[in-house]
Amino acid sequence: GENVEQHPSTLSVQEGDSAVIKCTYSDSASNYFPWYKQELGKGPQLIIDIRSNVGEKKDQRIAVTLNKTAKHFSLHITETQPEDSAVYFCAATSRGSTLTFGKGTMLLVSP
Amino acid sequence: GAGVSQSPRYKVAKRGQDVALRCDPISGHVSLFWYQQALGQGPEFLTYFQNEAQLDKSGLPSDRFFAERPEGSVSTLKIQRTQQEDSAVYLCASSSTTANTGELFFGEGSRLTVL
């Protein structure tokens, strides 16, 4: 089955800095890579996703890049704000298989 | 309702008790998933329903875990003879698509503590 590794496990940045979270996956058949944000006491919420037919996707301050050859993908958050503080999960799947999550990255943005 | 609703939000059980966790998905969503999230970990897949059919239960950790969705809407996850290692947050998610490559809408979870 799919195995997703995520790092770092914790990340502290100053407000306005950029944050990068990286993930690797094992199953070359995976073709869908979402990122979820989980705030304390809440369920995860999708913030951005990318499919294997593109290498990069951007949505305002958030971007995701995908390298299928190396089997890794990354989340980039620019101009971080305190409300970006949360746990972020990467995940990978392909049609017919289940979504496998990484262990999460706790992002802390200090004012 | 507007989102996925789970109840109870918190459940404390003594070891050996049976528990039932309820999930009310977004109206019209055909797919429903149960995940288990241990403290400080990512969600781990338990089981998947498409309408009332349980298509994948490969993630259920033992035969003490049972899930159903009899009318293709509300789902119940039942854990029999609870053990301490069952302590976790149980997340339910629904999706409007039948593919596994669509957005999942998660509830806030049911936190189970087994003493």
JSON list of N, CA and C in Angstrom, two decimals, chain A residues 31-32 36 38 41-44 46 51 89 93-99 101-103, chain B residues 9 35 37 40-43 45 56 58 91 98-104 106-108:
[
{"chain": "A", "resi": 31, "resn": "ASN", "atom": "N", "xyz": [-1.98, 9.51, -7.96]},
{"chain": "A", "resi": 31, "resn": "ASN", "atom": "CA", "xyz": [-2.13, 10.61, -8.91]},
{"chain": "A", "resi": 31, "resn": "ASN", "atom": "C", "xyz": [-2.93, 11.78, -8.36]},
{"chain": "A", "resi": 32, "resn": "TYR", "atom": "N", "xyz": [-3.23, 11.75, -7.07]},
{"chain": "A", "resi": 32, "resn": "TYR", "atom": "CA", "xyz": [-3.99, 12.84, -6.45]},
{"chain": "A", "resi": 32, "resn": "TYR", "atom": "C", "xyz": [-3.37, 13.14, -5.10]},
{"chain": "A", "resi": 36, "resn": "TYR", "atom": "N", "xyz": [-4.48, 19.05, 3.70]},
{"chain": "A", "resi": 36, "resn": "TYR", "atom": "CA", "xyz": [-5.55, 19.39, 4.63]},
{"chain": "A", "resi": 36, "resn": "TYR", "atom": "C", "xyz": [-4.97, 20.17, 5.80]},
{"chain": "A", "resi": 38, "resn": "GLN", "atom": "N", "xyz": [-5.78, 21.24, 9.78]},
{"chain": "A", "resi": 38, "resn": "GLN", "atom": "CA", "xyz": [-6.61, 20.87, 10.92]},
{"chain": "A", "resi": 38, "resn": "GLN", "atom": "C", "xyz": [-6.34, 21.81, 12.08]},
{"chain": "A", "resi": 41, "resn": "GLY", "atom": "N", "xyz": [-9.32, 20.81, 17.70]},
{"chain": "A", "resi": 41, "resn": "GLY", "atom": "CA", "xyz": [-10.70, 20.43, 17.98]},
{"chain": "A", "resi": 41, "resn": "GLY", "atom": "C", "xyz": [-11.60, 20.37, 16.76]},
{"chain": "A", "resi": 42, "resn": "LYS", "atom": "N", "xyz": [-11.00, 20.53, 15.59]},
{"chain": "A", "resi": 42, "resn": "LYS", "atom": "CA", "xyz": [-11.79, 20.49, 14.36]},
{"chain": "A", "resi": 42, "resn": "LYS", "atom": "C", "xyz": [-11.36, 19.33, 13.48]},
{"chain": "A", "resi": 43, "resn": "GLY", "atom": "N", "xyz": [-12.18, 19.04, 12.46]},
{"chain": "A", "resi": 43, "resn": "GLY", "atom": "CA", "xyz": [-11.78, 18.05, 11.48]},
{"chain": "A", "resi": 43, "resn": "GLY", "atom": "C", "xyz": [-10.89, 18.68, 10.42]},
{"chain": "A", "resi": 44, "resn": "PRO", "atom": "N", "xyz": [-10.11, 17.88, 9.71]},
{"chain": "A", "resi": 44, "resn": "PRO", "atom": "CA", "xyz": [-9.27, 18.42, 8.64]},
{"chain": "A", "resi": 44, "resn": "PRO", "atom": "C", "xyz": [-10.12, 19.08, 7.55]},
{"chain": "A", "resi": 46, "resn": "LEU", "atom": "N", "xyz": [-9.78, 20.65, 3.50]},
{"chain": "A", "resi": 46, "resn": "LEU", "atom": "CA", "xyz": [-8.96, 20.75, 2.30]},
{"chain": "A", "resi": 46, "resn": "LEU", "atom": "C", "xyz": [-8.58, 22.19, 2.03]},
{"chain": "A", "resi": 51, "resn": "ARG", "atom": "N", "xyz": [-3.18, 17.32, -9.01]},
{"chain": "A", "resi": 51, "resn": "ARG", "atom": "CA", "xyz": [-3.26, 16.03, -9.69]},
{"chain": "A", "resi": 51, "resn": "ARG", "atom": "C", "xyz": [-1.99, 15.84, -10.49]},
{"chain": "A", "resi": 89, "resn": "PHE", "atom": "N", "xyz": [-1.64, 18.38, 6.95]},
{"chain": "A", "resi": 89, "resn": "PHE", "atom": "CA", "xyz": [-1.44, 17.00, 6.52]},
{"chain": "A", "resi": 89, "resn": "PHE", "atom": "C", "xyz": [-1.37, 16.92, 5.00]},
{"chain": "A", "resi": 93, "resn": "THR", "atom": "N", "xyz": [-3.23, 9.41, -3.05]},
{"chain": "A", "resi": 93, "resn": "THR", "atom": "CA", "xyz": [-4.10, 8.30, -3.41]},
{"chain": "A", "resi": 93, "resn": "THR", "atom": "C", "xyz": [-4.17, 8.19, -4.92]},
{"chain": "A", "resi": 94, "resn": "SER", "atom": "N", "xyz": [-4.72, 7.08, -5.36]},
{"chain": "A", "resi": 94, "resn": "SER", "atom": "CA", "xyz": [-5.07, 6.92, -6.76]},
{"chain": "A", "resi": 94, "resn": "SER", "atom": "C", "xyz": [-6.48, 6.35, -6.81]},
{"chain": "A", "resi": 95, "resn": "ARG", "atom": "N", "xyz": [-7.10, 6.45, -7.95]},
{"chain": "A", "resi": 95, "resn": "ARG", "atom": "CA", "xyz": [-8.46, 5.93, -8.12]},
{"chain": "A", "resi": 95, "resn": "ARG", "atom": "C", "xyz": [-8.47, 4.45, -7.75]},
{"chain": "A", "resi": 96, "resn": "GLY", "atom": "N", "xyz": [-9.41, 4.07, -6.89]},
{"chain": "A", "resi": 96, "resn": "GLY", "atom": "CA", "xyz": [-9.49, 2.68, -6.50]},
{"chain": "A", "resi": 96, "resn": "GLY", "atom": "C", "xyz": [-8.74, 2.35, -5.24]},
{"chain": "A", "resi": 97, "resn": "SER", "atom": "N", "xyz": [-7.96, 3.30, -4.72]},
{"chain": "A", "resi": 97, "resn": "SER", "atom": "CA", "xyz": [-7.29, 3.05, -3.44]},
{"chain": "A", "resi": 97, "resn": "SER", "atom": "C", "xyz": [-7.73, 4.09, -2.43]},
{"chain": "A", "resi": 98, "resn": "THR", "atom": "N", "xyz": [-7.32, 3.92, -1.21]},
{"chain": "A", "resi": 98, "resn": "THR", "atom": "CA", "xyz": [-7.78, 4.83, -0.16]},
{"chain": "A", "resi": 98, "resn": "THR", "atom": "C", "xyz": [-6.77, 5.96, 0.04]},
{"chain": "A", "resi": 99, "resn": "LEU", "atom": "N", "xyz": [-7.24, 7.07, 0.58]},
{"chain": "A", "resi": 99, "resn": "LEU", "atom": "CA", "xyz": [-6.39, 8.22, 0.84]},
{"chain": "A", "resi": 99, "resn": "LEU", "atom": "C", "xyz": [-5.49, 7.92, 2.04]},
{"chain": "A", "resi": 101, "resn": "PHE", "atom": "N", "xyz": [-2.68, 9.47, 4.62]},
{"chain": "A", "resi": 101, "resn": "PHE", "atom": "CA", "xyz": [-2.20, 10.74, 5.15]},
{"chain": "A", "resi": 101, "resn": "PHE", "atom": "C", "xyz": [-0.78, 10.61, 5.72]},
{"chain": "A", "resi": 102, "resn": "GLY", "atom": "N", "xyz": [-0.05, 11.72, 5.68]},
{"chain": "A", "resi": 102, "resn": "GLY", "atom": "CA", "xyz": [1.19, 11.82, 6.43]},
{"chain": "A", "resi": 102, "resn": "GLY", "atom": "C", "xyz": [0.89, 12.05, 7.89]},
{"chain": "A", "resi": 103, "resn": "LYS", "atom": "N", "xyz": [1.95, 12.12, 8.71]},
{"chain": "A", "resi": 103, "resn": "LYS", "atom": "CA", "xyz": [1.76, 12.25, 10.16]},
{"chain": "A", "resi": 103, "resn": "LYS", "atom": "C", "xyz": [1.49, 13.68, 10.61]},
{"chain": "B", "resi": 9, "resn": "ARG", "atom": "N", "xyz": [-19.54, 14.07, 20.72]},
{"chain": "B", "resi": 9, "resn": "ARG", "atom": "CA", "xyz": [-18.23, 14.69, 20.51]},
{"chain": "B", "resi": 9, "resn": "ARG", "atom": "C", "xyz": [-17.19, 14.07, 21.44]},
{"chain": "B", "resi": 35, "resn": "TYR", "atom": "N", "xyz": [-12.33, 7.41, 9.64]},
{"chain": "B", "resi": 35, "resn": "TYR", "atom": "CA", "xyz": [-10.90, 7.44, 9.91]},
{"chain": "B", "resi": 35, "resn": "TYR", "atom": "C", "xyz": [-10.68, 7.42, 11.43]},
{"chain": "B", "resi": 37, "resn": "GLN", "atom": "N", "xyz": [-7.90, 8.74, 14.27]},
{"chain": "B", "resi": 37, "resn": "GLN", "atom": "CA", "xyz": [-6.76, 9.63, 14.43]},
{"chain": "B", "resi": 37, "resn": "GLN", "atom": "C", "xyz": [-6.25, 9.54, 15.86]},
{"chain": "B", "resi": 40, "resn": "GLY", "atom": "N", "xyz": [-1.54, 13.16, 17.89]},
{"chain": "B", "resi": 40, "resn": "GLY", "atom": "CA", "xyz": [-0.30, 13.54, 17.22]},
{"chain": "B", "resi": 40, "resn": "GLY", "atom": "C", "xyz": [-0.02, 12.80, 15.92]},
{"chain": "B", "resi": 41, "resn": "GLN", "atom": "N", "xyz": [-1.03, 12.11, 15.40]},
{"chain": "B", "resi": 41, "resn": "GLN", "atom": "CA", "xyz": [-0.86, 11.34, 14.16]},
{"chain": "B", "resi": 41, "resn": "GLN", "atom": "C", "xyz": [-1.84, 11.82, 13.09]},
{"chain": "B", "resi": 42, "resn": "GLY", "atom": "N", "xyz": [-1.61, 11.36, 11.88]},
{"chain": "B", "resi": 42, "resn": "GLY", "atom": "CA", "xyz": [-2.55, 11.64, 10.81]},
{"chain": "B", "resi": 42, "resn": "GLY", "atom": "C", "xyz": [-3.73, 10.68, 10.84]},
{"chain": "B", "resi": 43, "resn": "PRO", "atom": "N", "xyz": [-4.82, 11.05, 10.18]},
{"chain": "B", "resi": 43, "resn": "PRO", "atom": "CA", "xyz": [-5.96, 10.13, 10.12]},
{"chain": "B", "resi": 43, "resn": "PRO", "atom": "C", "xyz": [-5.59, 8.83, 9.42]},
{"chain": "B", "resi": 45, "resn": "PHE", "atom": "N", "xyz": [-7.23, 5.36, 7.67]},
{"chain": "B", "resi": 45, "resn": "PHE", "atom": "CA", "xyz": [-8.45, 4.84, 7.07]},
{"chain": "B", "resi": 45, "resn": "PHE", "atom": "C", "xyz": [-8.98, 3.62, 7.82]},
{"chain": "B", "resi": 56, "resn": "ASP", "atom": "N", "xyz": [-15.17, -1.10, 1.27]},
{"chain": "B", "resi": 56, "resn": "ASP", "atom": "CA", "xyz": [-13.81, -1.35, 1.75]},
{"chain": "B", "resi": 56, "resn": "ASP", "atom": "C", "xyz": [-13.82, -1.27, 3.27]},
{"chain": "B", "resi": 58, "resn": "SER", "atom": "N", "xyz": [-11.00, -2.68, 4.90]},
{"chain": "B", "resi": 58, "resn": "SER", "atom": "CA", "xyz": [-9.66, -3.21, 5.12]},
{"chain": "B", "resi": 58, "resn": "SER", "atom": "C", "xyz": [-8.93, -2.54, 6.28]},
{"chain": "B", "resi": 91, "resn": "LEU", "atom": "N", "xyz": [-12.95, 10.12, 13.08]},
{"chain": "B", "resi": 91, "resn": "LEU", "atom": "CA", "xyz": [-13.40, 11.13, 12.12]},
{"chain": "B", "resi": 91, "resn": "LEU", "atom": "C", "xyz": [-14.26, 10.49, 11.05]},
{"chain": "B", "resi": 98, "resn": "THR", "atom": "N", "xyz": [-17.71, 9.43, -6.23]},
{"chain": "B", "resi": 98, "resn": "THR", "atom": "CA", "xyz": [-17.46, 8.02, -5.92]},
{"chain": "B", "resi": 98, "resn": "THR", "atom": "C", "xyz": [-15.99, 7.67, -6.12]},
{"chain": "B", "resi": 99, "resn": "ALA", "atom": "N", "xyz": [-15.24, 8.57, -6.71]},
{"chain": "B", "resi": 99, "resn": "ALA", "atom": "CA", "xyz": [-13.80, 8.34, -6.85]},
{"chain": "B", "resi": 99, "resn": "ALA", "atom": "C", "xyz": [-13.12, 8.70, -5.55]},
{"chain": "B", "resi": 100, "resn": "ASN", "atom": "N", "xyz": [-11.97, 8.12, -5.30]},
{"chain": "B", "resi": 100, "resn": "ASN", "atom": "CA", "xyz": [-11.22, 8.46, -4.09]},
{"chain": "B", "resi": 100, "resn": "ASN", "atom": "C", "xyz": [-10.40, 9.72, -4.27]},
{"chain": "B", "resi": 101, "resn": "THR", "atom": "N", "xyz": [-10.57, 10.36, -5.41]},
{"chain": "B", "resi": 101, "resn": "THR", "atom": "CA", "xyz": [-9.75, 11.53, -5.71]},
{"chain": "B", "resi": 101, "resn": "THR", "atom": "C", "xyz": [-10.57, 12.81, -5.70]},
{"chain": "B", "resi": 102, "resn": "GLY", "atom": "N", "xyz": [-11.47, 12.91, -4.74]},
{"chain": "B", "resi": 102, "resn": "GLY", "atom": "CA", "xyz": [-12.27, 14.12, -4.58]},
{"chain": "B", "resi": 102, "resn": "GLY", "atom": "C", "xyz": [-12.14, 14.66, -3.17]},
{"chain": "B", "resi": 103, "resn": "GLU", "atom": "N", "xyz": [-12.66, 15.87, -2.96]},
{"chain": "B", "resi": 103, "resn": "GLU", "atom": "CA", "xyz": [-12.55, 16.52, -1.65]},
{"chain": "B", "resi": 103, "resn": "GLU", "atom": "C", "xyz": [-13.36, 15.75, -0.62]},
{"chain": "B", "resi": 104, "resn": "LEU", "atom": "N", "xyz": [-12.74, 15.54, 0.53]},
{"chain": "B", "resi": 104, "resn": "LEU", "atom": "CA", "xyz": [-13.42, 14.96, 1.68]},
{"chain": "B", "resi": 104, "resn": "LEU", "atom": "C", "xyz": [-13.84, 16.09, 2.61]},
{"chain": "B", "resi": 106, "resn": "PHE", "atom": "N", "xyz": [-14.83, 16.67, 6.36]},
{"chain": "B", "resi": 106, "resn": "PHE", "atom": "CA", "xyz": [-14.74, 15.98, 7.64]},
{"chain": "B", "resi": 106, "resn": "PHE", "atom": "C", "xyz": [-15.67, 16.60, 8.68]},
{"chain": "B", "resi": 107, "resn": "GLY", "atom": "N", "xyz": [-16.16, 15.75, 9.57]},
{"chain": "B", "resi": 107, "resn": "GLY", "atom": "CA", "xyz": [-16.80, 16.23, 10.77]},
{"chain": "B", "resi": 107, "resn": "GLY", "atom": "C", "xyz": [-15.75, 16.60, 11.80]},
{"chain": "B", "resi": 108, "resn": "GLU", "atom": "N", "xyz": [-16.20, 17.06, 12.97]},
{"chain": "B", "resi": 108, "resn": "GLU", "atom": "CA", "xyz": [-15.26, 17.47, 14.01]},
{"chain": "B", "resi": 108, "resn": "GLU", "atom": "C", "xyz": [-14.74, 16.30, 14.82]}
]
